Tab-separated table of C-alpha atoms and ligand atoms in Angstrom:
chain	number	residue	atom	x	y	z
X	81	MET	CA	-35.633	-20.996	-1.373
X	82	GLY	CA	-37.513	-18.617	-3.696
X	83	ILE	CA	-40.906	-19.756	-2.309
X	84	ILE	CA	-39.758	-19.227	1.302
X	85	ARG	CA	-38.435	-15.757	0.464
X	86	ASN	CA	-41.767	-14.886	-1.208
X	87	LEU	CA	-43.748	-16.159	1.778
X	88	THR	CA	-41.613	-14.186	4.243
X	89	ALA	CA	-42.063	-11.018	2.172
X	90	LYS	CA	-45.854	-11.580	2.117
X	91	LEU	CA	-45.924	-12.102	5.893
X	92	ILE	CA	-44.003	-8.873	6.456
X	93	LEU	CA	-46.453	-7.031	4.174
X	94	ILE	CA	-49.480	-8.437	6.048
X	95	ARG	CA	-47.932	-7.456	9.402
X	96	GLN	CA	-47.161	-3.946	8.144
X	97	SER	CA	-50.658	-3.407	6.789
X	98	LYS	CA	-52.077	-4.535	10.189
X	99	VAL	CA	-49.881	-1.967	11.943
X	100	ILE	CA	-51.035	0.780	9.551
X	101	LYS	CA	-54.685	-0.290	10.096
X	102	ASN	CA	-54.227	-0.142	13.891
X	103	GLN	CA	-52.599	3.262	13.621
X	104	LYS	CA	-55.548	4.481	11.524
X	105	ILE	CA	-57.974	3.219	14.184
X	106	ILE	CA	-55.988	4.996	16.892
X	107	MET	CA	-55.809	8.208	14.859
X	108	SER	CA	-59.517	8.160	14.089
X	109	ARG	CA	-60.273	8.005	17.812
X	110	ARG	CA	-60.159	11.284	19.772
X	111	LEU	CA	-57.216	10.757	22.090
X	112	HIS	CA	-57.958	13.526	24.527
X	113	ALA	CA	-60.799	14.754	26.669
X	114	ARG	CA	-62.654	17.852	25.505
X	115	ARG	CA	-61.993	19.636	28.773
X	116	THR	CA	-58.434	20.278	27.641
X	117	ASP	CA	-59.577	22.099	24.497
X	118	GLY	CA	-58.946	25.846	24.495
X	119	VAL	CA	-57.067	25.894	27.789
X	120	ASP	CA	-53.688	24.720	26.529
X	121	LYS	CA	-51.960	28.123	26.440
X	122	ASN	CA	-50.262	29.267	29.634
X	123	VAL	CA	-48.531	32.575	30.119
X	124	TRP	CA	-46.041	31.212	32.705
X	125	VAL	CA	-44.977	28.322	30.511
X	126	GLU	CA	-44.497	30.613	27.518
X	127	PHE	CA	-42.797	33.611	29.105
X	128	THR	CA	-40.664	31.764	31.662
X	129	GLN	CA	-39.192	29.751	28.802
X	130	LEU	CA	-38.646	32.878	26.738
X	131	ALA	CA	-36.820	34.596	29.642
X	132	ALA	CA	-34.609	31.521	30.046
X	133	ASP	CA	-33.926	31.228	26.288
X	134	TYR	CA	-32.711	34.825	26.101
X	135	LYS	CA	-30.993	34.734	29.528
X	136	ALA	CA	-32.943	37.887	30.299
X	137	VAL	CA	-32.916	39.957	33.478
X	138	ASN	CA	-36.025	38.442	34.917
X	139	LEU	CA	-38.725	40.703	36.336
X	140	GLY	CA	-41.329	38.325	34.907
X	141	GLN	CA	-42.638	35.485	37.026
X	142	GLY	CA	-43.459	36.228	40.663
X	143	PHE	CA	-40.858	34.530	42.791
X	144	PRO	CA	-38.019	35.916	44.923
X	145	ASP	CA	-34.500	35.491	43.546
X	146	PHE	CA	-33.222	35.594	47.139
X	147	SER	CA	-33.338	32.936	49.852
X	148	PRO	CA	-36.210	32.490	52.291
X	149	PRO	CA	-35.541	33.738	55.854
X	150	GLN	CA	-33.034	31.706	57.853
X	151	PHE	CA	-35.580	30.509	60.446
X	152	ILE	CA	-37.700	28.765	57.804
X	153	GLN	CA	-34.669	27.238	56.074
X	154	ASP	CA	-33.522	25.928	59.495
X	155	ALA	CA	-37.016	24.542	60.127
X	156	PHE	CA	-36.892	22.703	56.817
X	157	CYS	CA	-33.417	21.235	57.531
X	158	LYS	CA	-34.592	20.187	60.991
X	159	ALA	CA	-37.649	18.545	59.494
X	160	VAL	CA	-35.605	16.640	56.928
X	161	SER	CA	-33.313	15.259	59.642
X	162	GLY	CA	-36.207	14.729	62.049
X	163	GLY	CA	-36.563	10.958	61.727
X	164	PRO	CA	-38.172	8.450	59.385
X	165	GLN	CA	-41.727	9.795	59.707
X	166	MET	CA	-40.665	13.112	58.130
X	167	HIS	CA	-39.990	11.207	54.901
X	168	GLN	CA	-43.257	9.289	54.795
X	169	TYR	CA	-46.899	10.070	54.099
X	170	THR	CA	-48.692	12.205	56.603
X	171	ARG	CA	-52.386	12.990	57.067
X	172	ALA	CA	-54.044	13.387	53.641
X	173	PHE	CA	-55.753	16.713	54.342
X	174	GLY	CA	-52.825	18.381	56.057
X	175	HIS	CA	-49.954	17.433	58.357
X	176	PRO	CA	-51.438	17.725	61.902
X	177	PRO	CA	-48.844	20.251	63.202
X	178	LEU	CA	-49.516	22.462	60.169
X	179	VAL	CA	-53.326	22.449	60.289
X	180	LYS	CA	-53.131	23.109	64.053
X	181	SER	CA	-50.792	26.080	63.623
X	182	LEU	CA	-52.815	27.473	60.707
X	183	ALA	CA	-56.024	27.164	62.753
X	184	LYS	CA	-54.451	28.872	65.773
X	185	PHE	CA	-52.962	31.656	63.657
X	186	PHE	CA	-55.955	32.428	61.466
X	187	SER	CA	-58.669	32.036	64.150
X	188	ARG	CA	-57.262	35.195	65.720
X	189	ILE	CA	-57.424	37.065	62.397
X	190	VAL	CA	-60.773	35.833	61.057
X	191	GLY	CA	-62.426	36.174	64.459
X	192	HIS	CA	-63.859	32.668	64.196
X	193	GLU	CA	-62.703	29.497	65.938
X	194	ILE	CA	-61.233	27.485	63.048
X	195	ASP	CA	-61.286	23.720	63.438
X	196	PRO	CA	-57.881	22.404	62.292
X	197	PHE	CA	-59.252	19.080	61.067
X	198	GLU	CA	-62.613	20.177	59.617
X	199	ASP	CA	-62.058	23.674	58.249
X	200	ILE	CA	-58.624	23.439	56.586
X	201	LEU	CA	-57.266	21.611	53.566
X	202	VAL	CA	-53.520	21.709	52.866
X	203	THR	CA	-52.716	21.593	49.159
X	204	VAL	CA	-49.865	21.654	46.631
X	205	GLY	CA	-49.594	25.429	46.620
X	206	ALA	CA	-52.479	27.856	46.308
X	207	TYR	CA	-52.864	26.539	42.770
X	208	GLN	CA	-54.191	23.198	43.945
X	209	ALA	CA	-56.389	24.840	46.581
X	210	LEU	CA	-58.022	26.799	43.753
X	211	PHE	CA	-58.341	23.656	41.648
X	212	CYS	CA	-60.006	21.737	44.509
X	213	ALA	CA	-62.370	24.650	45.151
X	214	PHE	CA	-63.566	24.861	41.543
X	215	GLN	CA	-63.787	21.091	41.082
X	216	ALA	CA	-65.640	20.541	44.347
X	217	LEU	CA	-68.045	23.458	44.198
X	218	ILE	CA	-68.843	24.249	40.564
X	219	ASP	CA	-71.177	22.109	38.488
X	220	GLU	CA	-71.661	21.972	34.755
X	221	GLY	CA	-73.656	25.032	33.705
X	222	ASP	CA	-72.915	27.026	36.873
X	223	GLU	CA	-71.705	30.570	36.357
X	224	VAL	CA	-68.681	31.917	38.198
X	225	ILE	CA	-68.062	35.655	38.308
X	226	ILE	CA	-64.381	36.541	38.116
X	227	VAL	CA	-63.170	40.034	38.853
X	228	GLU	CA	-60.572	41.146	36.299
X	229	PRO	CA	-57.621	41.388	36.141
X	230	PHE	CA	-57.362	37.905	37.656
X	231	PHE	CA	-54.653	35.313	38.242
X	232	ASP	CA	-54.847	33.522	34.922
X	233	CYS	CA	-55.617	29.975	36.118
X	234	TYR	CA	-59.106	30.833	37.398
X	235	GLN	CA	-60.503	30.825	33.880
X	236	PRO	CA	-59.260	27.381	32.688
X	237	MET	CA	-60.130	25.916	36.067
X	238	VAL	CA	-63.747	27.082	35.710
X	239	ILE	CA	-63.906	25.870	32.111
X	240	MET	CA	-62.615	22.438	33.152
X	241	THR	CA	-65.560	22.047	35.537
X	242	GLY	CA	-68.005	22.632	32.678
X	243	GLY	CA	-68.989	25.911	34.312
X	244	LYS	CA	-69.101	29.311	32.660
X	245	ALA	CA	-66.759	32.148	33.591
X	246	VAL	CA	-68.405	35.578	33.632
X	247	TYR	CA	-66.159	38.631	33.922
X	248	VAL	CA	-66.379	42.002	35.616
X	249	PRO	CA	-63.353	44.265	35.211
X	250	LEU	CA	-61.873	46.630	37.752
X	251	ARG	CA	-61.783	49.880	35.792
X	252	PRO	CA	-59.529	52.907	36.142
X	253	ARG	CA	-61.456	55.673	37.901
X	254	GLU	CA	-62.626	58.185	35.320
X	255	GLY	CA	-61.348	61.741	35.183
X	256	SER	CA	-58.245	61.304	37.335
X	257	ASP	CA	-54.634	60.329	36.766
X	258	ILE	CA	-54.226	56.636	37.419
X	259	LEU	CA	-51.378	56.746	39.886
X	260	SER	CA	-52.279	53.969	42.286
X	261	SER	CA	-53.945	50.572	42.230
X	262	ALA	CA	-56.563	52.186	44.513
X	263	ASP	CA	-57.720	54.125	41.420
X	264	TRP	CA	-59.007	50.858	39.899
X	265	VAL	CA	-62.538	50.289	41.070
X	266	LEU	CA	-65.255	47.673	40.909
X	267	SER	CA	-68.692	48.937	39.937
X	268	ALA	CA	-71.379	47.555	42.257
X	269	GLU	CA	-73.959	47.965	39.469
X	270	GLU	CA	-71.827	46.118	36.930
X	271	LEU	CA	-71.160	43.281	39.387
X	272	ALA	CA	-74.812	43.001	40.432
X	273	GLY	CA	-75.818	43.071	36.752
X	274	LYS	CA	-73.816	39.912	36.076
X	275	ILE	CA	-75.610	37.822	38.693
X	276	THR	CA	-78.138	35.361	37.275
X	277	PRO	CA	-80.022	32.398	38.788
X	278	ARG	CA	-77.094	30.216	37.583
X	279	THR	CA	-74.411	32.196	39.421
X	280	LYS	CA	-72.669	30.032	42.004
X	281	ALA	CA	-69.625	32.020	43.105
X	282	ILE	CA	-67.667	35.264	42.918
X	283	VAL	CA	-63.863	35.052	42.754
X	284	ILE	CA	-61.745	37.886	44.113
X	285	ASN	CA	-58.016	38.323	44.670
X	286	THR	CA	-56.776	40.777	47.286
X	287	PRO	CA	-54.053	42.051	47.220
X	288	ASN	CA	-54.543	41.657	43.508
X	289	ASN	CA	-52.117	40.155	41.058
X	290	PRO	CA	-51.158	41.988	38.810
X	291	LEU	CA	-52.485	45.421	39.874
X	292	GLY	CA	-51.682	45.332	43.583
X	293	LYS	CA	-55.137	46.575	44.518
X	294	VAL	CA	-55.991	45.987	48.179
X	295	TYR	CA	-59.753	45.936	48.541
X	296	LYS	CA	-61.150	48.304	51.168
X	297	THR	CA	-63.640	47.026	53.748
X	298	GLU	CA	-66.474	48.936	51.989
X	299	GLU	CA	-65.651	47.235	48.673
X	300	LEU	CA	-65.553	43.815	50.333
X	301	GLN	CA	-68.814	44.599	52.143
X	302	MET	CA	-70.476	45.384	48.796
X	303	ILE	CA	-69.338	41.981	47.442
X	304	ALA	CA	-70.348	40.262	50.680
X	305	ASP	CA	-73.836	41.827	50.556
X	306	LEU	CA	-74.341	40.465	47.033
X	307	CYS	CA	-73.064	37.010	48.066
X	308	ILE	CA	-75.471	36.900	50.983
X	309	LYS	CA	-78.419	38.343	49.029
X	310	HIS	CA	-78.010	35.844	46.165
X	311	ASP	CA	-76.718	32.931	48.250
X	312	LEU	CA	-73.335	32.782	46.496
X	313	LEU	CA	-69.966	31.395	47.470
X	314	CYS	CA	-66.916	33.648	47.531
X	315	ILE	CA	-63.509	32.282	46.567
X	316	SER	CA	-61.008	34.755	47.972
X	317	ASP	CA	-57.417	34.350	46.814
X	318	GLU	CA	-55.276	36.050	49.483
X	319	VAL	CA	-51.800	34.699	48.740
X	320	TYR	CA	-50.234	38.188	49.133
X	321	GLU	CA	-52.059	38.962	52.378
X	322	TRP	CA	-48.951	40.132	54.280
X	323	LEU	CA	-47.687	42.388	51.519
X	324	THR	CA	-49.345	45.777	51.868
X	325	TYR	CA	-47.777	49.260	51.716
X	326	ASP	CA	-48.393	52.866	52.727
X	327	GLY	CA	-50.957	51.959	55.380
X	328	ALA	CA	-53.188	49.821	53.134
X	329	LYS	CA	-54.761	47.127	55.289
X	330	HIS	CA	-55.609	43.641	54.112
X	331	VAL	CA	-59.097	42.599	55.237
X	332	LYS	CA	-60.364	39.049	54.984
X	333	ILE	CA	-63.815	38.902	53.428
X	334	ALA	CA	-64.394	35.759	55.532
X	335	SER	CA	-64.236	37.971	58.638
X	336	LEU	CA	-67.271	40.054	57.578
X	337	PRO	CA	-70.614	39.109	59.165
X	338	GLY	CA	-72.304	36.182	57.429
X	339	MET	CA	-69.298	35.425	55.208
X	340	TRP	CA	-67.422	32.677	57.077
X	341	GLU	CA	-70.001	30.077	56.022
X	342	ARG	CA	-69.687	30.933	52.322
X	343	THR	CA	-66.061	32.011	51.790
X	344	ILE	CA	-63.140	29.841	50.748
X	345	THR	CA	-59.919	31.667	51.646
X	346	ILE	CA	-56.860	30.577	49.721
X	347	GLY	CA	-53.304	31.018	51.049
X	348	SER	CA	-49.748	30.152	50.026
X	349	ALA	CA	-46.669	29.378	52.111
X	350	GLY	CA	-44.641	30.052	48.963
X	351	LYS	CA	-45.670	33.711	48.998
X	352	THR	CA	-45.842	33.950	52.809
X	353	PHE	CA	-42.306	32.704	53.510
X	354	SER	CA	-40.633	33.486	50.149
X	355	ALA	CA	-40.349	29.779	49.339
X	356	THR	CA	-42.430	29.349	46.195
X	357	GLY	CA	-40.687	26.083	45.282
X	358	TRP	CA	-42.035	24.322	48.375
X	359	LYS	CA	-45.557	24.472	46.930
X	360	VAL	CA	-47.451	24.383	50.213
X	361	GLY	CA	-50.839	26.081	50.133
X	362	TRP	CA	-54.175	25.842	51.885
X	363	ALA	CA	-57.866	26.544	51.735
X	364	ILE	CA	-59.755	27.608	54.835
X	365	SER	CA	-63.520	27.549	55.007
X	366	SER	CA	-66.417	26.109	56.898
X	367	GLY	CA	-66.186	22.314	57.293
X	368	HIS	CA	-69.364	21.789	55.220
X	369	ILE	CA	-67.510	23.286	52.220
X	370	VAL	CA	-64.042	21.892	52.911
X	371	LYS	CA	-65.367	18.322	53.060
X	372	HIS	CA	-66.158	18.447	49.327
X	373	MET	CA	-62.733	19.862	48.522
X	374	LYS	CA	-61.214	17.000	50.520
X	375	THR	CA	-62.999	14.579	48.197
X	376	ILE	CA	-61.252	16.100	45.179
X	377	HIS	CA	-57.923	16.161	47.003
X	378	GLN	CA	-58.073	12.543	48.201
X	379	ASN	CA	-58.885	11.395	44.683
X	380	SER	CA	-56.132	13.324	42.972
X	381	VAL	CA	-53.098	14.366	45.021
X	382	TYR	CA	-54.004	12.647	48.302
X	383	HIS	CA	-51.336	14.245	50.478
X	384	CYS	CA	-48.620	16.901	50.304
X	385	PRO	CA	-44.901	16.605	51.144
X	386	THR	CA	-44.426	16.078	54.872
X	387	ALA	CA	-41.144	17.897	55.606
X	388	ALA	CA	-42.222	21.119	53.874
X	389	GLN	CA	-45.480	21.108	55.872
X	390	GLU	CA	-43.561	20.539	59.114
X	391	ALA	CA	-41.335	23.544	58.314
X	392	VAL	CA	-44.288	25.787	57.433
X	393	ALA	CA	-45.984	24.757	60.707
X	394	HIS	CA	-42.889	25.924	62.542
X	395	GLY	CA	-42.968	29.208	60.592
X	396	PHE	CA	-46.555	29.903	61.657
X	397	GLU	CA	-45.826	29.001	65.303
X	398	ARG	CA	-42.983	31.529	65.240
X	399	GLU	CA	-45.110	34.191	63.579
X	400	TYR	CA	-47.920	33.608	66.079
X	401	GLU	CA	-45.556	34.468	68.918
X	402	LEU	CA	-43.998	37.472	67.129
X	403	PHE	CA	-47.197	38.774	65.548
X	404	GLY	CA	-47.152	42.566	65.156
X	405	SER	CA	-43.552	42.890	66.388
X	406	SER	CA	-40.656	44.163	64.298
X	407	GLU	CA	-39.096	40.669	64.380
X	408	SER	CA	-42.072	39.152	62.575
X	409	TYR	CA	-41.320	38.158	58.983
X	410	PHE	CA	-44.813	39.403	58.156
X	411	GLN	CA	-43.503	42.887	59.068
X	412	GLN	CA	-40.002	42.467	57.686
X	413	LEU	CA	-40.937	41.222	54.214
X	414	PRO	CA	-43.286	44.131	53.347
X	415	ALA	CA	-40.732	46.570	54.818
X	416	MET	CA	-38.055	45.156	52.512
X	417	LEU	CA	-40.427	45.162	49.547
X	418	HIS	CA	-41.517	48.718	50.273
X	419	HIS	CA	-37.968	49.807	49.322
X	420	LYS	CA	-37.846	47.615	46.243
X	421	ARG	CA	-41.217	48.956	45.129
X	422	LYS	CA	-39.895	52.520	45.458
X	423	LYS	CA	-36.707	51.611	43.618
X	424	LEU	CA	-38.576	50.090	40.675
X	425	ALA	CA	-41.083	52.974	40.546
X	426	SER	CA	-38.342	55.612	40.347
X	427	CYS	CA	-36.489	53.557	37.744
X	428	LEU	CA	-39.627	53.460	35.555
X	429	GLN	CA	-40.294	57.151	36.101
X	430	SER	CA	-36.708	58.033	35.174
X	431	VAL	CA	-37.282	56.573	31.703
X	432	GLY	CA	-40.649	58.263	31.287
X	433	LEU	CA	-42.922	55.374	32.278
X	434	GLN	CA	-45.704	56.046	34.770
X	435	PRO	CA	-46.118	53.138	37.203
X	436	ILE	CA	-49.442	52.303	38.793
X	437	MET	CA	-48.280	52.206	42.392
X	438	PRO	CA	-49.404	48.907	43.955
X	439	GLN	CA	-50.947	49.047	47.433
X	440	GLY	CA	-50.011	45.401	47.905
X	441	GLY	CA	-48.417	42.301	46.395
X	442	TYR	CA	-45.092	42.301	44.565
X	443	PHE	CA	-45.947	43.459	41.088
X	444	MET	CA	-46.035	46.834	39.381
X	445	VAL	CA	-48.007	47.630	36.245
X	446	THR	CA	-47.131	50.385	33.811
X	447	ASP	CA	-48.760	51.835	30.697
X	448	ILE	CA	-46.564	51.314	27.614
X	449	SER	CA	-48.707	53.116	25.053
X	450	SER	CA	-46.238	56.029	24.828
X	451	ILE	CA	-43.454	53.660	23.662
X	452	LYS	CA	-43.201	53.422	19.912
X	453	VAL	CA	-41.295	50.375	18.656
X	454	ASP	CA	-41.662	48.293	15.545
X	455	LEU	CA	-43.340	45.074	16.659
X	456	SER	CA	-44.090	43.713	13.217
X	457	ASP	CA	-41.457	40.965	13.551
X	458	GLN	CA	-42.660	39.669	16.899
X	459	SER	CA	-45.404	37.357	15.891
X	460	THR	CA	-47.244	36.107	12.888
X	461	LYS	CA	-50.231	35.536	15.120
X	462	ASP	CA	-52.845	38.155	15.857
X	463	GLU	CA	-51.593	38.643	19.404
X	464	PRO	CA	-52.467	41.503	21.750
X	465	HIS	CA	-50.086	44.472	21.664
X	466	ASP	CA	-48.615	43.803	25.137
X	467	PHE	CA	-47.726	40.193	24.194
X	468	LYS	CA	-45.789	41.444	21.182
X	469	PHE	CA	-44.158	44.179	23.213
X	470	VAL	CA	-43.036	41.831	26.002
X	471	LYS	CA	-41.543	39.446	23.425
X	472	TRP	CA	-39.704	42.332	21.794
X	473	LEU	CA	-38.388	43.530	25.178
X	474	VAL	CA	-36.991	40.089	26.026
X	475	LYS	CA	-35.437	39.478	22.639
X	476	GLU	CA	-34.115	42.954	21.849
X	477	LYS	CA	-33.314	44.336	25.286
X	478	GLY	CA	-32.901	41.249	27.480
X	479	LEU	CA	-35.555	42.244	30.020
X	480	ALA	CA	-38.376	39.861	30.959
X	481	THR	CA	-41.794	41.148	32.074
X	482	ILE	CA	-45.364	39.843	31.745
X	483	PRO	CA	-48.173	41.129	29.473
X	484	VAL	CA	-51.141	42.304	31.541
X	485	SER	CA	-53.806	41.262	29.041
X	486	ALA	CA	-52.970	37.671	30.091
X	487	PHE	CA	-54.920	38.514	33.264
X	488	TYR	CA	-58.068	39.366	31.304
X	489	SER	CA	-60.767	37.376	29.565
X	490	PRO	CA	-60.707	37.175	25.765
X	491	GLU	CA	-63.665	39.620	25.831
X	492	HIS	CA	-61.698	42.326	27.597
X	493	SER	CA	-58.040	41.592	26.825
X	494	ARG	CA	-57.797	44.092	23.931
X	495	GLU	CA	-59.120	46.855	26.191
X	496	PHE	CA	-56.189	46.306	28.551
X	497	ASP	CA	-53.325	45.395	26.223
X	498	LYS	CA	-51.372	48.610	26.834
X	499	TYR	CA	-49.957	47.513	30.186
X	500	ILE	CA	-47.048	45.307	31.241
X	501	ARG	CA	-46.204	43.894	34.684
X	502	PHE	CA	-42.855	44.036	36.469
X	503	CYS	CA	-42.083	41.854	39.498
X	504	PHE	CA	-40.048	43.536	42.253
X	505	VAL	CA	-39.465	40.683	44.716
X	506	LYS	CA	-35.908	40.570	43.403
X	507	GLU	CA	-32.384	41.265	44.648
X	508	ASP	CA	-31.406	44.942	44.361
X	509	SER	CA	-28.717	43.824	41.900
X	510	THR	CA	-31.436	42.383	39.614
X	511	LEU	CA	-33.434	45.612	39.847
X	512	ASP	CA	-30.208	47.562	39.097
X	513	ALA	CA	-29.592	45.408	36.022
X	514	ALA	CA	-33.147	46.139	34.819
X	515	GLU	CA	-32.613	49.837	35.448
X	516	GLU	CA	-29.424	49.807	33.400
X	517	ILE	CA	-31.251	48.207	30.459
X	518	LEU	CA	-34.077	50.742	30.609
X	519	LYS	CA	-31.706	53.713	30.980
X	520	LYS	CA	-29.499	52.655	28.065
X	521	TRP	CA	-32.582	52.140	25.946
X	522	SER	CA	-34.053	55.532	26.841
X	523	GLN	CA	-30.702	57.131	25.901
X	524	GLY	CA	-30.923	55.403	22.530
X	525	LYS	CA	-27.940	53.111	23.186
E	73	LIG	N1	-52.907	33.015	43.329
E	73	LIG	C1	-52.240	34.113	42.942
E	73	LIG	C2	-52.934	35.409	42.939
E	73	LIG	C3	-50.881	34.018	42.577
E	73	LIG	O1	-50.234	35.122	42.181
E	73	LIG	C4	-50.246	32.752	42.610
E	73	LIG	C5	-48.820	32.596	42.199
E	73	LIG	N2	-48.440	33.446	41.147
E	73	LIG	O2	-47.176	33.497	40.761
E	73	LIG	C6	-46.955	33.642	39.373
E	73	LIG	C7	-46.953	35.096	38.973
E	73	LIG	O3	-47.973	35.756	39.012
E	73	LIG	O4	-45.889	35.544	38.535
E	73	LIG	C8	-50.990	31.641	43.026
E	73	LIG	C9	-52.315	31.799	43.365
E	73	LIG	C10	-50.383	30.274	43.117
E	73	LIG	O5	-49.644	30.175	44.302
E	73	LIG	P1	-48.748	28.888	44.646
E	73	LIG	O6	-47.388	29.162	44.110
E	73	LIG	O7	-48.784	28.790	46.139
E	73	LIG	O8	-49.399	27.723	43.992
């Protein structure tokens, strides 16, 4: 009996030491790819969770807290009950009714006959369109110029290609009060100075998130001239294209002479029809560019949800017919947001904060350097001032916003860490709740 017990104990020991050895082997191996190094932090993951944890009034992440228009909800319901094919795979590069309606709609705007099957790729939101663009077009060692402030994912997406992100900031115009996003300008000299023989593309975002800058035709022409002169691509993120105010006009850089062939225009049904959860986006460009993006798409996502695409197709058909009329959602949404923008601006002004009035989009940036609060408890890390401030505001006052330095490169983030971003695509009751918090705070309550 004793011998058997001893043998069993020995066997268990041998087995355990094998397990430990295997674990050591596994731990000595690098279990991840290097491309994930340094790109693990994400402002949306961090601050959306924080807002939820503190049940804050949420003027943080950019999504409406109201329903999409009835016509697009009806289109979605109709699609879902539209037969078995609505629940199955559709064409990999875009549901045929959607690519046809996008081509019809945007041909009129770009002034170029867009081929629905060659020139368009439908993606999982604008996010995936951006991902496909960077993966398909940027090689290891290529340089990509990004105009700051920029939607944060451009930087990790460039890094993951092995390319190098090079930054040029929009800067507040010198010598004047910075009252509007139009006062933030791009220096032609600074941009031209960043172009090297390795430069492959320039990335712009108009209307810009977070500033709300809507690039004027002259500014776009300056960028276009450099793209043509140096044979560069232009990735133009235009997800807020319908949201402009006070007469600002959105211009597509792809519509400028010589730019169709080298521009990738990115759009989002989430932003267009106030349905961010549907995650339908697209890239439009010349077929010789889109074909490479299709390669990335077919080897990663392959195809996007059918019913949502069917509904978005219906939305664009409707908007094509109503284009320019007061019934068009592309008129109604900015009209509604125009009021919300005014409401938020006067709320900020009433507590002594000066908003930078956005010409477009649904965000408003304000300078917080006049606010003196003790932020020493907010973080043990050496974080930028606006990160600490936004954390304090959520935890102490129950109001969620986003730090603007998250939209800057590490090189420039400290220069711009005195701003925070408010989102105003929210119910009036949400904006009222935010106003109440700010008013109470300013009265020392
Ligand atoms: N491009 C820009 C400029 C965006 O703002 C977004 C969505 N941003 O929303 C988060 C926020 O800023 O609060 C996208 C691309 C991605 O769009 P989609 O939702 O269609 O993937």
